[in-house]
Amino acid sequence: MKLCFNQATTLNNSNLVKDLEYCEKYGYDYIEIRTMDKLPEYLKDHSIDDLVQYFQSNHIKPLAFNALVFFNNRDEAEYQALLDEYRQMLDTGSRLGVEYIVVVPLVTEKKITHADIKASSVKVLRELSDLAKPYGIKIAVEFVGHPQCTVNTFGQAYDIVEEVARDNVGLVLDCFHFHAMGSKREDLLRSDVSKIFIVHIDDTEDFPIGFLTDEDRVWPGLGAIDLDFIFATLKEKGYDHVVSVELFRPEYYELDAEEAIRTAKETTLQVVSRHYNFQLS
């Protein structure tokens, strides 16, 4: 199992330069780069070639671009803008050696039927799959455990990915999102883990299902999620790729970035090492 850092964990108290420095110092294998804010901020004073050189010269590598948001059930103008953004991500990602682009379903107050959500999602993901093939980049669909997200449970997301039926389209299993809308254990138990590309680890305060928000996340092992069930299941089913720590806790943004990155590693390993061995730099 490899260890990854998602930049949301230091969203307001760091930048890409600092995150890379401290992740390298503390032996992370990968980083998920936020393309909506942290990468553009970096490019104000650096180039993509600078970033390529950094990854070539250091242990840490880029796992994913996070994220292409609201990919499904868009009008034509919105969809074409999304495709333009996606093509740029593919081009930049291929230069950096990014393995995945995380894509996030639409969050909306509008009522859309399950059938329309699935039809749109499958259609779009197949097109994104076709565009990604020449670049060797895979698409990781991240369901969001919130009532207003159009794809908000593991089972719903897994059903969509099964229908897409492309080797380069799979899932992000985020432990918070799995818990937050009451995803069913049996759906994970019956899953083919080759369709799970990335696992996000986090934990949460013990609020009722449907009321949780990202700001309720806490360090792994300090909350209400049955992380042992998730990781024991993944281990038994043969998942052995990467675990990426992702938190959005406002009070953690008050910490020094180095302390946050160190604590993220320590708490993650305390949980996951009960089920996996880690070989960190």
mmCIF file of C-alpha atoms in Angstrom, residues 41-280:
data_model
loop_
_atom_site.group_PDB
_atom_site.id
_atom_site.type_symbol
_atom_site.label_atom_id
_atom_site.label_comp_id
_atom_site.label_asym_id
_atom_site.label_seq_id
_atom_site.Cartn_x
_atom_site.Cartn_y
_atom_site.Cartn_z
ATOM 1 C CA GLU A 41 -1.467 29.491 -7.898
ATOM 2 C CA TYR A 42 1.770 27.555 -8.448
ATOM 3 C CA LEU A 43 1.885 28.517 -12.127
ATOM 4 C CA LYS A 44 1.932 32.228 -11.298
ATOM 5 C CA ASP A 45 5.608 31.883 -10.329
ATOM 6 C CA HIS A 46 6.594 28.523 -11.825
ATOM 7 C CA SER A 47 6.138 26.511 -14.985
ATOM 8 C CA ILE A 48 4.885 23.017 -15.707
ATOM 9 C CA ASP A 49 8.476 22.182 -16.646
ATOM 10 C CA ASP A 50 9.527 23.170 -13.116
ATOM 11 C CA LEU A 51 6.997 20.727 -11.726
ATOM 12 C CA VAL A 52 8.084 17.992 -14.137
ATOM 13 C CA GLN A 53 11.651 18.474 -12.968
ATOM 14 C CA TYR A 54 10.619 18.326 -9.316
ATOM 15 C CA PHE A 55 8.865 15.002 -9.737
ATOM 16 C CA GLN A 56 11.781 13.600 -11.715
ATOM 17 C CA SER A 57 14.207 14.582 -8.943
ATOM 18 C CA ASN A 58 12.227 13.449 -5.893
ATOM 19 C CA HIS A 59 10.501 10.376 -4.500
ATOM 20 C CA ILE A 60 6.965 11.798 -4.424
ATOM 21 C CA LYS A 61 4.924 11.492 -7.622
ATOM 22 C CA PRO A 62 1.622 12.971 -8.859
ATOM 23 C CA LEU A 63 -1.235 10.527 -8.387
ATOM 24 C CA ALA A 64 -4.195 12.566 -9.601
ATOM 25 C CA PHE A 65 -5.619 15.885 -10.673
ATOM 26 C CA ASN A 66 -8.497 16.745 -8.348
ATOM 27 C CA ALA A 67 -10.938 17.541 -9.817
ATOM 28 C CA LEU A 68 -13.140 17.936 -12.864
ATOM 29 C CA VAL A 69 -16.362 18.940 -11.164
ATOM 30 C CA PHE A 70 -20.039 18.481 -12.028
ATOM 31 C CA PHE A 71 -19.531 16.335 -15.126
ATOM 32 C CA ASN A 72 -23.077 15.035 -15.611
ATOM 33 C CA ASN A 73 -26.496 16.497 -16.492
ATOM 34 C CA ARG A 74 -25.112 19.763 -17.850
ATOM 35 C CA ASP A 75 -26.519 21.915 -20.662
ATOM 36 C CA GLU A 76 -24.618 22.005 -23.951
ATOM 37 C CA ALA A 77 -22.639 25.188 -23.289
ATOM 38 C CA GLU A 78 -21.629 23.992 -19.822
ATOM 39 C CA TYR A 79 -20.640 20.618 -21.196
ATOM 40 C CA GLN A 80 -18.449 22.054 -23.932
ATOM 41 C CA ALA A 81 -16.693 24.241 -21.346
ATOM 42 C CA LEU A 82 -16.193 21.134 -19.211
ATOM 43 C CA LEU A 83 -14.644 19.285 -22.152
ATOM 44 C CA ASP A 84 -12.273 22.194 -22.821
ATOM 45 C CA GLU A 85 -11.141 22.089 -19.184
ATOM 46 C CA TYR A 86 -10.770 18.327 -19.353
ATOM 47 C CA ARG A 87 -8.632 18.411 -22.498
ATOM 48 C CA GLN A 88 -6.299 20.865 -20.800
ATOM 49 C CA MET A 89 -6.087 18.589 -17.764
ATOM 50 C CA LEU A 90 -5.230 15.636 -20.004
ATOM 51 C CA ASP A 91 -2.486 17.575 -21.747
ATOM 52 C CA THR A 92 -0.946 18.892 -18.531
ATOM 53 C CA GLY A 93 -1.453 15.630 -16.698
ATOM 54 C CA SER A 94 0.327 13.621 -19.370
ATOM 55 C CA ARG A 95 3.345 15.912 -19.119
ATOM 56 C CA LEU A 96 3.497 15.413 -15.348
ATOM 57 C CA GLY A 97 2.804 11.688 -15.365
ATOM 58 C CA VAL A 98 -0.534 11.938 -13.565
ATOM 59 C CA GLU A 99 -2.289 8.565 -13.304
ATOM 60 C CA TYR A 100 -5.870 9.718 -12.705
ATOM 61 C CA ILE A 101 -8.260 12.604 -13.151
ATOM 62 C CA VAL A 102 -10.868 12.655 -10.402
ATOM 63 C CA VAL A 103 -14.320 13.593 -11.681
ATOM 64 C CA VAL A 104 -17.151 14.726 -9.407
ATOM 65 C CA PRO A 105 -20.901 14.438 -10.112
ATOM 66 C CA LEU A 106 -23.260 17.388 -10.258
ATOM 67 C CA VAL A 107 -24.442 18.915 -6.996
ATOM 68 C CA THR A 108 -27.771 20.666 -7.457
ATOM 69 C CA GLU A 109 -31.061 21.575 -5.804
ATOM 70 C CA LYS A 110 -32.848 20.536 -9.014
ATOM 71 C CA LYS A 111 -34.707 17.235 -8.900
ATOM 72 C CA ILE A 112 -33.352 14.786 -11.494
ATOM 73 C CA THR A 113 -34.493 11.190 -11.775
ATOM 74 C CA HIS A 114 -32.108 8.337 -11.117
ATOM 75 C CA ALA A 115 -32.581 7.194 -14.713
ATOM 76 C CA ASP A 116 -31.572 10.571 -16.137
ATOM 77 C CA ILE A 117 -28.584 10.811 -13.795
ATOM 78 C CA LYS A 118 -27.360 7.370 -14.817
ATOM 79 C CA ALA A 119 -27.909 7.946 -18.534
ATOM 80 C CA SER A 120 -26.038 11.256 -18.502
ATOM 81 C CA SER A 121 -23.225 9.928 -16.331
ATOM 82 C CA VAL A 122 -22.653 6.861 -18.502
ATOM 83 C CA LYS A 123 -22.703 8.895 -21.721
ATOM 84 C CA VAL A 124 -20.261 11.503 -20.419
ATOM 85 C CA LEU A 125 -17.894 9.006 -18.798
ATOM 86 C CA ARG A 126 -17.644 7.026 -22.020
ATOM 87 C CA GLU A 127 -16.720 10.187 -23.900
ATOM 88 C CA LEU A 128 -14.180 11.146 -21.230
ATOM 89 C CA SER A 129 -12.815 7.596 -21.446
ATOM 90 C CA ASP A 130 -12.326 7.869 -25.208
ATOM 91 C CA LEU A 131 -10.553 11.219 -24.882
ATOM 92 C CA ALA A 132 -8.265 9.899 -22.121
ATOM 93 C CA LYS A 133 -7.092 6.727 -23.862
ATOM 94 C CA PRO A 134 -4.337 8.307 -25.986
ATOM 95 C CA TYR A 135 -2.882 9.890 -22.839
ATOM 96 C CA GLY A 136 -2.874 6.733 -20.716
ATOM 97 C CA ILE A 137 -4.761 8.555 -17.948
ATOM 98 C CA LYS A 138 -7.634 6.946 -16.037
ATOM 99 C CA ILE A 139 -10.855 8.516 -14.751
ATOM 100 C CA ALA A 140 -11.741 8.133 -11.070
ATOM 101 C CA VAL A 141 -15.383 8.945 -10.279
ATOM 102 C CA GLU A 142 -15.902 10.305 -6.769
ATOM 103 C CA PHE A 143 -19.451 10.060 -5.428
ATOM 104 C CA VAL A 144 -20.223 12.716 -2.809
ATOM 105 C CA GLY A 145 -22.131 11.784 0.354
ATOM 106 C CA HIS A 146 -24.492 14.739 0.375
ATOM 107 C CA PRO A 147 -28.250 14.779 -0.359
ATOM 108 C CA GLN A 148 -27.856 17.341 -3.146
ATOM 109 C CA CYS A 149 -25.231 15.359 -5.045
ATOM 110 C CA THR A 150 -26.680 13.459 -8.000
ATOM 111 C CA VAL A 151 -24.432 10.450 -7.285
ATOM 112 C CA ASN A 152 -24.126 10.128 -3.523
ATOM 113 C CA THR A 153 -23.652 6.462 -2.572
ATOM 114 C CA PHE A 154 -21.063 3.827 -3.362
ATOM 115 C CA GLY A 155 -23.690 1.498 -4.811
ATOM 116 C CA GLN A 156 -25.049 4.129 -7.201
ATOM 117 C CA ALA A 157 -21.562 5.089 -8.367
ATOM 118 C CA TYR A 158 -20.497 1.463 -8.752
ATOM 119 C CA ASP A 159 -23.586 0.716 -10.868
ATOM 120 C CA ILE A 160 -22.700 3.618 -13.179
ATOM 121 C CA VAL A 161 -19.086 2.505 -13.549
ATOM 122 C CA GLU A 162 -20.210 -1.057 -14.284
ATOM 123 C CA GLU A 163 -22.504 0.257 -17.023
ATOM 124 C CA VAL A 164 -19.695 2.365 -18.513
ATOM 125 C CA ALA A 165 -17.624 -0.828 -18.740
ATOM 126 C CA ARG A 166 -14.283 0.782 -19.587
ATOM 127 C CA ASP A 167 -10.951 -0.292 -18.124
ATOM 128 C CA ASN A 168 -9.898 3.331 -17.639
ATOM 129 C CA VAL A 169 -13.006 4.344 -15.659
ATOM 130 C CA GLY A 170 -13.264 3.459 -11.964
ATOM 131 C CA LEU A 171 -14.113 4.870 -8.559
ATOM 132 C CA VAL A 172 -12.771 6.941 -5.724
ATOM 133 C CA LEU A 173 -13.890 5.347 -2.473
ATOM 134 C CA ASP A 174 -13.888 8.179 0.054
ATOM 135 C CA CYS A 175 -14.547 6.847 3.558
ATOM 136 C CA PHE A 176 -16.361 10.037 4.607
ATOM 137 C CA HIS A 177 -18.654 9.964 1.584
ATOM 138 C CA PHE A 178 -19.278 6.245 2.069
ATOM 139 C CA HIS A 179 -20.424 6.938 5.640
ATOM 140 C CA ALA A 180 -22.179 10.263 5.103
ATOM 141 C CA MET A 181 -25.104 8.987 3.027
ATOM 142 C CA GLY A 182 -25.219 5.506 4.497
ATOM 143 C CA SER A 183 -23.671 3.532 1.656
ATOM 144 C CA LYS A 184 -24.407 -0.159 2.118
ATOM 145 C CA ARG A 185 -21.726 -2.492 3.389
ATOM 146 C CA GLU A 186 -22.997 -5.242 1.111
ATOM 147 C CA ASP A 187 -22.301 -3.061 -1.935
ATOM 148 C CA LEU A 188 -18.635 -2.851 -0.958
ATOM 149 C CA LEU A 189 -18.554 -6.542 -0.089
ATOM 150 C CA ARG A 190 -19.836 -7.508 -3.545
ATOM 151 C CA SER A 191 -17.637 -5.083 -5.456
ATOM 152 C CA ASP A 192 -14.755 -5.840 -7.791
ATOM 153 C CA VAL A 193 -11.916 -3.823 -6.256
ATOM 154 C CA SER A 194 -10.196 -3.502 -9.621
ATOM 155 C CA LYS A 195 -12.838 -0.820 -10.198
ATOM 156 C CA ILE A 196 -11.647 1.133 -7.127
ATOM 157 C CA PHE A 197 -8.770 3.319 -8.287
ATOM 158 C CA ILE A 198 -8.206 5.558 -5.226
ATOM 159 C CA VAL A 199 -9.207 5.298 -1.555
ATOM 160 C CA HIS A 200 -9.584 8.534 0.422
ATOM 161 C CA ILE A 201 -9.144 8.131 4.166
ATOM 162 C CA ASP A 202 -10.740 10.499 6.678
ATOM 163 C CA ASP A 203 -13.094 10.305 9.619
ATOM 164 C CA THR A 204 -16.015 12.332 10.913
ATOM 165 C CA GLU A 205 -17.905 13.568 13.908
ATOM 166 C CA ASP A 206 -20.948 11.472 14.759
ATOM 167 C CA PHE A 207 -23.772 13.453 13.171
ATOM 168 C CA PRO A 208 -26.822 11.788 11.580
ATOM 169 C CA ILE A 209 -26.761 10.472 8.026
ATOM 170 C CA GLY A 210 -27.643 13.212 5.541
ATOM 171 C CA PHE A 211 -26.497 16.073 7.818
ATOM 172 C CA LEU A 212 -22.746 15.638 7.505
ATOM 173 C CA THR A 213 -20.623 18.148 5.629
ATOM 174 C CA ASP A 214 -16.948 18.145 4.657
ATOM 175 C CA GLU A 215 -16.135 20.447 7.567
ATOM 176 C CA ASP A 216 -17.149 17.664 9.979
ATOM 177 C CA ARG A 217 -14.130 15.553 8.983
ATOM 178 C CA VAL A 218 -11.511 14.690 11.593
ATOM 179 C CA TRP A 219 -8.185 12.842 11.567
ATOM 180 C CA PRO A 220 -8.476 9.141 10.710
ATOM 181 C CA GLY A 221 -9.312 7.033 13.744
ATOM 182 C CA LEU A 222 -10.739 9.911 15.786
ATOM 183 C CA GLY A 223 -14.322 9.749 14.570
ATOM 184 C CA ALA A 224 -17.383 7.597 13.954
ATOM 185 C CA ILE A 225 -16.547 5.830 10.680
ATOM 186 C CA ASP A 226 -15.915 2.090 10.820
ATOM 187 C CA LEU A 227 -12.587 2.384 9.022
ATOM 188 C CA ASP A 228 -11.553 -1.101 10.092
ATOM 189 C CA PHE A 229 -14.479 -2.611 8.190
ATOM 190 C CA ILE A 230 -13.592 -0.665 5.049
ATOM 191 C CA PHE A 231 -9.888 -1.486 5.071
ATOM 192 C CA ALA A 232 -10.330 -5.088 6.193
ATOM 193 C CA THR A 233 -12.758 -5.561 3.300
ATOM 194 C CA LEU A 234 -10.422 -3.898 0.808
ATOM 195 C CA LYS A 235 -7.508 -6.011 2.003
ATOM 196 C CA GLU A 236 -9.474 -9.255 1.798
ATOM 197 C CA LYS A 237 -10.640 -8.406 -1.711
ATOM 198 C CA GLY A 238 -7.121 -7.621 -2.921
ATOM 199 C CA TYR A 239 -6.980 -3.821 -3.062
ATOM 200 C CA ASP A 240 -3.343 -2.789 -2.572
ATOM 201 C CA HIS A 241 -2.756 0.464 -4.435
ATOM 202 C CA VAL A 242 -2.951 3.777 -2.609
ATOM 203 C CA VAL A 243 -4.633 5.463 0.350
ATOM 204 C CA SER A 244 -4.910 9.247 0.157
ATOM 205 C CA VAL A 245 -5.645 11.353 3.233
ATOM 206 C CA GLU A 246 -8.192 14.099 2.540
ATOM 207 C CA LEU A 247 -9.664 16.414 5.155
ATOM 208 C CA PHE A 248 -11.491 19.751 4.998
ATOM 209 C CA ARG A 249 -11.402 20.622 8.689
ATOM 210 C CA PRO A 250 -11.352 24.421 9.263
ATOM 211 C CA GLU A 251 -9.514 24.168 12.583
ATOM 212 C CA TYR A 252 -6.820 22.044 10.936
ATOM 213 C CA TYR A 253 -6.234 24.921 8.521
ATOM 214 C CA GLU A 254 -5.053 26.899 11.538
ATOM 215 C CA LEU A 255 -2.156 24.472 11.980
ATOM 216 C CA ASP A 256 1.237 24.931 10.432
ATOM 217 C CA ALA A 257 1.256 23.006 7.157
ATOM 218 C CA GLU A 258 4.144 20.803 8.278
ATOM 219 C CA GLU A 259 2.292 19.801 11.446
ATOM 220 C CA ALA A 260 -0.845 19.000 9.457
ATOM 221 C CA ILE A 261 1.037 16.862 6.936
ATOM 222 C CA ARG A 262 2.907 15.017 9.686
ATOM 223 C CA THR A 263 -0.286 14.402 11.685
ATOM 224 C CA ALA A 264 -2.144 13.255 8.580
ATOM 225 C CA LYS A 265 0.499 10.585 8.002
ATOM 226 C CA GLU A 266 0.655 9.465 11.629
ATOM 227 C CA THR A 267 -3.108 9.091 12.063
ATOM 228 C CA THR A 268 -3.519 7.397 8.694
ATOM 229 C CA LEU A 269 -0.835 4.825 9.433
ATOM 230 C CA GLN A 270 -2.289 4.106 12.880
ATOM 231 C CA VAL A 271 -5.508 2.986 11.188
ATOM 232 C CA VAL A 272 -4.377 1.427 7.925
ATOM 233 C CA SER A 273 -1.304 -0.386 9.271
ATOM 234 C CA ARG A 274 -3.704 -2.661 11.159
ATOM 235 C CA HIS A 275 -4.502 -4.140 7.759
ATOM 236 C CA TYR A 276 -1.617 -3.229 5.406
ATOM 237 C CA ASN A 277 2.141 -3.012 5.405
ATOM 238 C CA PHE A 278 3.694 0.255 4.268
ATOM 239 C CA GLN A 279 7.105 0.714 2.698
ATOM 240 C CA LEU A 280 7.682 4.436 2.868
#
